[in-house]
Structures are given as structure tokens and as C-alpha cells.
Amino acid sequence: MMMDGSAAGTSNGGSGADGDAARRNNTRMPKYSKFTQQELPACKPILTPKWVVSVFFLVGVVFVPVGVVSLLAAQDVVEIIDRYDHACVPPNMTDNKLAYIKNDTISKECTRILTVTKEMKQPIYVYYQLDNFYQNHRRYVKSRNDAQLRDYKKSNTTTSCDPERFTADGKPIVPCGLIAWSLFNDTYSFTRGKENLTVNKKDISWKSDREHKFAKNVYPSNFQNGALIGGKKLNSSIPLSEQEDLIVWMRTAALPTFRKLYGRIYVDLKANDTITVRLSNNYNTYSFGGKKKLVLSTATWLGGKNDFLGFAYLIVGGLCIFLAFAFTLLYLIKPRLVAFELRSITVK
């Protein structure tokens, strides 16, 4: 009977091992792949002195000419910059500029004389520049509703537009928010002798903004109707997509000193030409110590006047060439014994 039990135990153990083997055989093995087995060919570059010197020298040879060309292009740009916020204040109001700008009975008209120092080829870009104006302030940037601007069905939506959401009688403001409310409202007109220089304000905004961010069937409503007027008023019969001054202003600046395009003049200006500017000094920058400047500028293939890009390329390129020569001298004075080092590593 004991032999029978042992035999039975052996028989059961044998059947269990066979079952495990069968299950292992039935289990699908993963398909062999060089990717899963990490057998793909790899390239690990070794930074030898010759490679390092060559890379630094190549970067320097490329960057220095680019920097020189950028600086030359920037030098071809002609700019006329005129700060007028302090010059347009009446002499008897210079000690109380805030009272001057808030008093509607005092004329804000002002005349400035500009002299062209160098020939300016058309188109001549007209900018207004504001200093110490923080359009990047968090509460200011958030005070708008993009859905209201681009969708007629949501034109009454004023969420996130505090504090300029509704009028005193509860009507929604379109466009709402502090950005639109503080729209720049100084105006400029130019003459050269008896010739009027027309400022073309068409296509001064980004095409993508006009077509996708501001709807053609959304019109200003209840805008600047409160007791406190922030800036320019909008024509309620013109859709937002055609209010290009507003579109330009609504693209907020990242820095406290910025320029925004006012228009273009398609007339060539000669050296020593005298330009008479008649402007309306309406925008209040006196309450926060800001500055207002009128800028006339030409442009090149690189854009407006900007020396930073050229100097950046020159500095980086010069630094790379210096490092290339420094590493070359170091390698000649104290070369690396690569073969000896590899042999030592192999022996160890």
C-alpha cells in the first residue's frame, strides 16, 4: 500500500511538471528586436582637442560676419525720435501736469517741428512709444475676453474683464476689459511745407489677428460710456476686425518701454526737410510718470533699428574664436597623450 502511495505521488508530481512545461511552451515569447534588446548601432562622439577647436573656430567664422552684416543693416535705418509729453504742457501748468491732462477745457493741441537728418526712403513707419507703461502686469493682461472679440454669439460675455465689464446701468461693454479701456488716443498729422503727408493706417495690425481674433460682425457697444474715460473712443458702426488701432493695442507688450505702429507715410523725405507735426496730447501718462515719444523710422531687410542682434553675434563669434586659439595654444604647449592613456586603461 505504501508503494502504491509513493507511486501515486510520483505520478502526480510528474503530471504537474509536465503541465508547467506545457504552459511555458504555450506562452508566446516576445519577438526578437534590436530595439528591445538595445542592440541598435550607436555613435558616441569623443571630444578630442581637434574637434573642439574646429567647432569653436567654425562658429566664430560664421557668427562674426553675420554680426557685421547685421550692424551695417541697422546703421542704414534712419530714426527721428521726439519726446513731446513734457513739451506740450502749457508753461503755467508745468508744476501740475496731472491737472492739465484731466482738464477738458484746456486745449491739448500741440505743434512740434522735426528736422530730417538723413534721407528717408518710403515707407516711413510712424510709431508711438510709451515708457514706464506695464502692459505685462498680470491683472492688466487678464482683463479681456477673447471669446467676446471673435464670436458674435458671445459678444455679451464679459467674464475676466473686471473692472470694465458693465456700464452703470448693467449693460455689457464691448470690447470689455482694462486693455481696451486704456486704448491710446493721441493723434498725429504731418506736413512738409504746404504738402500734407498722409498717414496710411491700413494693415498696421497682424493679419492673423484681424482674421482670427477679431470678428467681422462684432461691433463696439457701450464703450467708454462711463464717468471715467480711459482712452480712445471707438466708432460703433465699424466692426472690431477693422478697428486696427485697437487690434495693435490689444497685442500687449512684454516690456515697460515699447513701440506700437501708428501708420505709414509713403513719401520720400530728403535730408534737412522740416516736418511740422500737429498732435493731440490726450493720453494721460503723467499719473504714473510715463513718457510719450513720436518715432519716425525707415526699415531694412532686417527690420527696424536694433544693434543688439549684431553685437550679440559679434560677441559670441569673437568669444568662440578666442577659445579656439586658447585651446590650440594649450594643446600645443601641453598635448594630451591619448594613445598612452588608452594603453594604460587597457593594461589596468
Short mmCIF file of C-alpha atoms in Angstrom, two decimals:
data_model
loop_
_atom_site.label_atom_id
_atom_site.label_comp_id
_atom_site.label_asym_id
_atom_site.label_seq_id
_atom_site.Cartn_x
_atom_site.Cartn_y
_atom_site.Cartn_z
CA MET A 1 0.00 0.00 0.00
CA MET A 2 2.92 2.33 0.73
CA MET A 3 4.41 1.59 -2.65
CA ASP A 4 1.14 2.41 -4.24
CA GLY A 5 1.05 5.74 -2.43
CA SER A 6 4.58 6.55 -3.45
CA ALA A 7 3.84 5.63 -6.98
CA ALA A 8 0.76 7.75 -6.92
CA GLY A 9 2.75 10.68 -5.53
CA THR A 10 5.36 10.26 -8.21
CA SER A 11 2.70 10.04 -10.82
CA ASN A 12 1.04 13.26 -9.60
CA GLY A 13 4.35 15.10 -9.40
CA GLY A 14 5.20 14.06 -12.92
CA SER A 15 1.89 15.27 -14.30
CA GLY A 16 2.37 18.69 -12.54
CA ALA A 17 5.84 19.17 -14.07
CA ASP A 18 4.53 18.24 -17.47
CA GLY A 19 1.71 20.79 -17.07
CA ASP A 20 4.16 23.57 -16.14
CA ALA A 21 6.32 22.71 -19.12
CA ALA A 22 3.29 22.75 -21.39
CA ARG A 23 2.23 26.17 -20.09
CA ARG A 24 5.73 27.52 -20.62
CA ASN A 25 5.75 26.18 -24.15
CA ASN A 26 2.35 27.70 -24.87
CA THR A 27 3.45 31.12 -23.57
CA ARG A 28 4.22 33.39 -26.51
CA MET A 29 7.80 34.59 -26.44
CA PRO A 30 8.40 38.27 -27.35
CA LYS A 31 9.62 38.82 -30.88
CA TYR A 32 13.30 39.47 -31.10
CA SER A 33 14.14 43.07 -31.85
CA LYS A 34 17.41 45.00 -31.74
CA PHE A 35 15.46 47.92 -30.29
CA THR A 36 14.07 45.96 -27.32
CA GLN A 37 17.40 44.21 -26.78
CA GLN A 38 19.27 47.54 -27.01
CA GLU A 39 21.47 46.34 -29.82
CA LEU A 40 20.97 49.26 -32.20
CA PRO A 41 24.15 50.82 -33.56
CA ALA A 42 25.13 53.95 -31.62
CA CYS A 43 27.59 56.73 -32.16
CA LYS A 44 29.26 58.36 -29.20
CA PRO A 45 31.47 61.23 -30.34
CA ILE A 46 34.71 61.75 -28.50
CA LEU A 47 35.56 65.38 -27.83
CA THR A 48 39.15 65.43 -28.92
CA PRO A 49 41.05 68.74 -28.87
CA LYS A 50 40.99 68.95 -32.67
CA TRP A 51 37.20 68.58 -32.73
CA VAL A 52 36.65 71.19 -30.02
CA VAL A 53 38.96 73.72 -31.66
CA SER A 54 37.39 73.13 -35.09
CA VAL A 55 33.83 73.62 -33.78
CA PHE A 56 34.69 76.83 -31.92
CA PHE A 57 36.57 78.22 -34.90
CA LEU A 58 33.74 77.34 -37.32
CA VAL A 59 31.11 79.01 -35.10
CA GLY A 60 33.28 82.11 -34.82
CA VAL A 61 33.90 82.31 -38.56
CA VAL A 62 30.13 82.14 -39.21
CA PHE A 63 28.94 84.42 -36.41
CA VAL A 64 31.36 87.32 -36.86
CA PRO A 65 30.37 88.09 -40.50
CA VAL A 66 26.69 87.75 -39.59
CA GLY A 67 27.18 90.24 -36.77
CA VAL A 68 28.98 92.71 -39.04
CA VAL A 69 26.24 92.48 -41.69
CA SER A 70 23.53 92.94 -39.01
CA LEU A 71 25.23 96.04 -37.63
CA LEU A 72 25.65 97.54 -41.09
CA ALA A 73 21.96 96.93 -41.81
CA ALA A 74 21.00 98.57 -38.51
CA GLN A 75 23.15 101.59 -39.34
CA ASP A 76 21.19 102.12 -42.56
CA VAL A 77 17.99 102.68 -40.58
CA VAL A 78 17.14 106.36 -40.08
CA GLU A 79 15.15 107.32 -36.97
CA ILE A 80 13.68 110.56 -35.69
CA ILE A 81 12.61 110.39 -32.04
CA ASP A 82 10.76 113.25 -30.38
CA ARG A 83 9.56 113.22 -26.79
CA TYR A 84 6.58 115.53 -26.53
CA ASP A 85 4.70 114.77 -23.31
CA HIS A 86 6.59 117.42 -21.32
CA ALA A 87 7.00 119.90 -24.20
CA CYS A 88 3.25 120.08 -24.89
CA VAL A 89 2.31 121.15 -21.37
CA PRO A 90 1.47 124.89 -21.11
CA PRO A 91 4.12 126.88 -19.22
CA ASN A 92 1.69 127.78 -16.44
CA MET A 93 0.83 124.08 -15.87
CA THR A 94 4.30 122.53 -15.74
CA ASP A 95 4.06 122.14 -11.96
CA ASN A 96 0.69 120.42 -12.15
CA LYS A 97 0.69 118.28 -15.28
CA LEU A 98 -1.97 115.94 -13.92
CA ALA A 99 -4.44 118.81 -13.57
CA TYR A 100 -3.63 119.85 -17.14
CA ILE A 101 -4.35 116.45 -18.68
CA LYS A 102 -7.58 115.98 -16.69
CA ASN A 103 -8.99 119.43 -17.52
CA ASP A 104 -11.11 119.12 -20.66
CA THR A 105 -11.37 122.86 -21.04
CA ILE A 106 -7.63 123.19 -21.74
CA SER A 107 -6.66 122.57 -25.36
CA LYS A 108 -4.45 119.54 -25.88
CA GLU A 109 -3.34 120.57 -29.37
CA CYS A 110 0.40 120.87 -29.81
CA THR A 111 2.82 121.57 -32.67
CA ARG A 112 6.25 120.03 -32.99
CA ILE A 113 8.96 120.74 -35.59
CA LEU A 114 11.14 117.84 -36.74
CA THR A 115 14.21 118.05 -38.96
CA VAL A 116 15.20 115.13 -41.18
CA THR A 117 18.89 114.47 -40.57
CA LYS A 118 19.34 111.92 -43.36
CA GLU A 119 17.36 110.91 -46.43
CA MET A 120 14.47 108.61 -45.57
CA LYS A 121 13.08 106.29 -48.21
CA GLN A 122 9.46 105.23 -48.12
CA PRO A 123 7.69 103.60 -46.46
CA ILE A 124 8.34 105.64 -43.34
CA TYR A 125 6.92 103.97 -40.24
CA VAL A 126 5.20 106.13 -37.65
CA TYR A 127 5.30 104.74 -34.11
CA TYR A 128 4.25 105.98 -30.72
CA GLN A 129 6.48 104.94 -27.86
CA LEU A 130 5.46 104.67 -24.22
CA ASP A 131 7.91 104.39 -21.32
CA ASN A 132 7.13 103.07 -17.85
CA PHE A 133 3.81 101.57 -19.02
CA TYR A 134 3.48 97.99 -17.76
CA GLN A 135 1.20 96.26 -20.23
CA ASN A 136 2.59 92.99 -18.90
CA HIS A 137 1.03 93.45 -15.46
CA ARG A 138 -0.87 90.27 -14.54
CA ARG A 139 -4.20 91.92 -13.74
CA TYR A 140 -3.97 94.13 -16.80
CA VAL A 141 -3.18 91.26 -19.19
CA LYS A 142 -6.04 89.13 -17.82
CA SER A 143 -8.62 91.93 -18.12
CA ARG A 144 -10.06 90.93 -21.51
CA ASN A 145 -12.37 88.32 -23.04
CA ASP A 146 -11.11 86.83 -26.29
CA ALA A 147 -14.32 84.88 -26.92
CA GLN A 148 -16.27 88.15 -26.93
CA LEU A 149 -13.93 89.65 -29.53
CA ARG A 150 -14.09 86.79 -32.04
CA ASP A 151 -17.61 85.37 -31.64
CA TYR A 152 -20.82 87.35 -32.20
CA LYS A 153 -22.82 84.86 -30.12
CA LYS A 154 -20.61 85.60 -27.11
CA SER A 155 -20.44 89.36 -27.54
CA ASN A 156 -22.29 89.85 -24.25
CA THR A 157 -19.82 87.66 -22.34
CA THR A 158 -17.68 89.80 -20.04
CA THR A 159 -16.09 87.27 -17.69
CA SER A 160 -12.49 88.07 -16.61
CA CYS A 161 -12.95 91.71 -17.75
CA ASP A 162 -13.05 93.27 -14.29
CA PRO A 163 -13.34 96.12 -13.57
CA GLU A 164 -14.60 97.18 -17.03
CA ARG A 165 -17.40 94.64 -17.55
CA PHE A 166 -20.68 96.58 -17.37
CA THR A 167 -21.90 100.14 -17.54
CA ALA A 168 -23.53 101.81 -14.54
CA ASP A 169 -26.94 100.54 -15.69
CA GLY A 170 -25.74 96.94 -16.14
CA LYS A 171 -25.18 96.82 -19.92
CA PRO A 172 -22.24 94.72 -21.18
CA ILE A 173 -19.26 96.61 -22.59
CA VAL A 174 -17.86 95.57 -25.97
CA PRO A 175 -14.87 95.32 -26.01
CA CYS A 176 -14.57 94.85 -22.29
CA GLY A 177 -11.55 94.92 -20.02
CA LEU A 178 -8.78 97.28 -19.00
CA ILE A 179 -6.68 96.77 -22.13
CA ALA A 180 -9.36 98.05 -24.48
CA TRP A 181 -10.43 100.75 -22.00
CA SER A 182 -6.89 102.21 -21.90
CA LEU A 183 -6.58 102.46 -25.71
CA PHE A 184 -4.01 105.07 -26.80
CA ASN A 185 -5.76 108.20 -28.07
CA ASP A 186 -3.08 110.70 -29.15
CA THR A 187 -3.33 111.68 -32.83
CA TYR A 188 -0.75 112.97 -35.29
CA SER A 189 -0.81 114.81 -38.62
CA PHE A 190 2.24 115.74 -40.69
CA THR A 191 3.05 118.46 -43.22
CA ARG A 192 6.19 119.32 -45.17
CA GLY A 193 5.94 122.95 -46.11
CA LYS A 194 2.48 123.18 -47.67
CA GLU A 195 2.34 119.46 -48.53
CA ASN A 196 0.24 117.21 -46.33
CA LEU A 197 1.88 113.88 -45.57
CA THR A 198 -0.88 111.30 -45.40
CA VAL A 199 -0.56 108.61 -42.76
CA ASN A 200 -1.80 105.26 -44.12
CA LYS A 201 -3.30 103.23 -41.27
CA LYS A 202 -4.30 100.20 -43.34
CA ASP A 203 -2.76 96.83 -42.45
CA ILE A 204 -0.89 98.15 -39.44
CA SER A 205 -2.04 95.12 -37.40
CA TRP A 206 -1.22 91.46 -37.84
CA LYS A 207 -3.29 89.73 -40.50
CA SER A 208 -3.81 86.72 -38.24
CA ASP A 209 -5.27 88.98 -35.54
CA ARG A 210 -7.70 90.65 -37.96
CA GLU A 211 -8.92 87.36 -39.41
CA HIS A 212 -8.99 85.09 -36.37
CA LYS A 213 -9.09 87.12 -33.14
CA PHE A 214 -11.49 89.94 -34.01
CA ALA A 215 -14.81 89.17 -35.66
CA LYS A 216 -16.28 90.99 -38.64
CA ASN A 217 -19.75 91.01 -37.09
CA VAL A 218 -18.86 92.21 -33.58
CA TYR A 219 -19.28 95.96 -33.09
CA PRO A 220 -18.32 98.24 -30.17
CA SER A 221 -21.12 98.72 -27.71
CA ASN A 222 -21.34 100.84 -24.54
CA PHE A 223 -17.62 101.53 -24.86
CA GLN A 224 -16.14 104.47 -22.91
CA ASN A 225 -19.61 105.46 -21.69
CA GLY A 226 -18.67 105.59 -18.02
CA ALA A 227 -17.72 108.54 -15.87
CA LEU A 228 -14.02 107.70 -16.14
CA ILE A 229 -12.69 107.67 -19.71
CA GLY A 230 -9.55 105.62 -20.15
CA GLY A 231 -8.56 106.39 -23.73
CA LYS A 232 -9.77 106.50 -27.29
CA LYS A 233 -13.41 106.01 -28.21
CA LEU A 234 -14.39 103.59 -30.95
CA ASN A 235 -16.80 104.05 -33.86
CA SER A 236 -19.75 101.78 -33.12
CA SER A 237 -20.55 101.37 -36.84
CA ILE A 238 -17.16 99.78 -37.66
CA PRO A 239 -16.59 96.10 -36.76
CA LEU A 240 -13.74 95.17 -34.46
CA SER A 241 -11.85 93.45 -37.29
CA GLU A 242 -11.42 96.88 -38.94
CA GLN A 243 -10.51 98.77 -35.77
CA GLU A 244 -6.80 98.37 -36.36
CA ASP A 245 -5.65 100.83 -33.70
CA LEU A 246 -7.47 98.66 -31.17
CA ILE A 247 -6.02 95.44 -32.60
CA VAL A 248 -2.48 96.82 -32.39
CA TRP A 249 -3.03 97.99 -28.82
CA MET A 250 -4.57 94.70 -27.70
CA ARG A 251 -1.36 92.83 -28.57
CA THR A 252 0.24 93.62 -25.23
CA ALA A 253 3.94 94.40 -24.89
CA ALA A 254 6.31 92.31 -22.80
CA LEU A 255 8.43 95.23 -21.55
CA PRO A 256 7.51 98.57 -19.91
CA THR A 257 9.08 100.51 -22.81
CA PHE A 258 7.50 99.65 -26.14
CA ARG A 259 6.54 101.00 -29.54
CA LYS A 260 3.35 100.41 -31.46
CA LEU A 261 2.74 101.12 -35.11
CA TYR A 262 0.54 104.16 -35.77
CA GLY A 263 0.73 104.17 -39.58
CA ARG A 264 2.97 104.54 -42.63
CA ILE A 265 3.95 107.51 -44.80
CA TYR A 266 4.55 106.65 -48.45
CA VAL A 267 6.63 109.72 -49.32
CA ASP A 268 10.42 110.05 -49.53
CA LEU A 269 11.90 112.62 -47.16
CA LYS A 270 15.07 114.46 -48.08
CA ALA A 271 17.85 115.47 -45.72
CA ASN A 272 17.20 118.79 -43.93
CA ASP A 273 13.47 118.63 -44.68
CA THR A 274 11.36 120.27 -41.99
CA ILE A 275 8.34 118.30 -40.83
CA THR A 276 5.57 120.01 -38.89
CA VAL A 277 3.68 117.68 -36.57
CA ARG A 278 0.29 118.69 -35.21
CA LEU A 279 -0.71 116.35 -32.43
CA SER A 280 -3.34 115.97 -29.77
CA ASN A 281 -1.75 115.30 -26.40
CA ASN A 282 -4.70 113.41 -24.93
CA TYR A 283 -3.22 110.31 -23.34
CA ASN A 284 -2.55 110.50 -19.63
CA THR A 285 0.96 109.30 -18.77
CA TYR A 286 1.54 111.92 -16.08
CA SER A 287 -0.30 109.99 -13.36
CA PHE A 288 2.27 107.16 -13.40
CA GLY A 289 5.40 109.03 -14.50
CA GLY A 290 5.35 107.74 -18.05
CA LYS A 291 6.83 109.23 -21.21
CA LYS A 292 5.45 109.62 -24.72
CA LYS A 293 7.57 109.75 -27.84
CA LEU A 294 6.83 110.07 -31.55
CA VAL A 295 9.10 107.95 -33.74
CA LEU A 296 9.62 108.16 -37.50
CA SER A 297 11.71 105.30 -38.81
CA THR A 298 12.73 103.53 -42.00
CA ALA A 299 13.37 99.79 -42.22
CA THR A 300 15.81 97.41 -43.88
CA TRP A 301 15.67 93.71 -44.71
CA LEU A 302 16.47 93.10 -41.03
CA GLY A 303 13.68 95.33 -39.74
CA GLY A 304 13.99 98.48 -37.67
CA LYS A 305 16.99 99.87 -35.83
CA ASN A 306 18.34 97.24 -33.45
CA ASP A 307 22.05 96.97 -32.66
CA PHE A 308 21.60 94.18 -30.11
CA LEU A 309 21.44 91.35 -32.66
CA GLY A 310 24.64 92.45 -34.39
CA PHE A 311 26.55 92.91 -31.13
CA ALA A 312 25.30 89.54 -29.86
CA TYR A 313 26.62 87.73 -32.95
CA LEU A 314 29.94 89.61 -32.75
CA ILE A 315 30.44 88.86 -29.05
CA VAL A 316 29.61 85.17 -29.38
CA GLY A 317 31.68 84.81 -32.54
CA GLY A 318 34.66 86.65 -31.05
CA LEU A 319 34.47 84.57 -27.88
CA CYS A 320 34.44 81.34 -29.91
CA ILE A 321 37.48 82.40 -31.94
CA PHE A 322 39.30 83.37 -28.74
CA LEU A 323 38.52 79.99 -27.17
CA ALA A 324 39.64 78.22 -30.35
CA PHE A 325 43.06 79.94 -30.21
CA ALA A 326 43.29 79.40 -26.43
CA PHE A 327 42.63 75.65 -26.75
CA THR A 328 45.07 75.45 -29.66
CA LEU A 329 47.86 77.02 -27.61
CA LEU A 330 47.01 74.79 -24.65
CA TYR A 331 47.13 71.71 -26.88
CA LEU A 332 50.50 72.73 -28.38
CA ILE A 333 52.04 73.54 -25.01
CA LYS A 334 50.64 70.56 -23.14
CA PRO A 335 49.24 67.96 -25.59
CA ARG A 336 47.09 65.08 -24.45
CA LEU A 337 48.72 61.67 -24.74
CA VAL A 338 45.62 59.85 -25.92
CA ALA A 339 47.38 56.66 -27.03
CA PHE A 340 49.27 56.38 -23.72
CA GLU A 341 46.10 56.95 -21.73
CA LEU A 342 44.19 54.30 -23.69
CA ARG A 343 47.07 51.84 -23.27
CA SER A 344 47.16 52.49 -19.55
CA ILE A 345 43.44 51.91 -19.28
CA THR A 346 43.74 48.64 -21.24
CA VAL A 347 46.57 47.35 -19.03
CA LYS A 348 44.63 48.12 -15.90
#
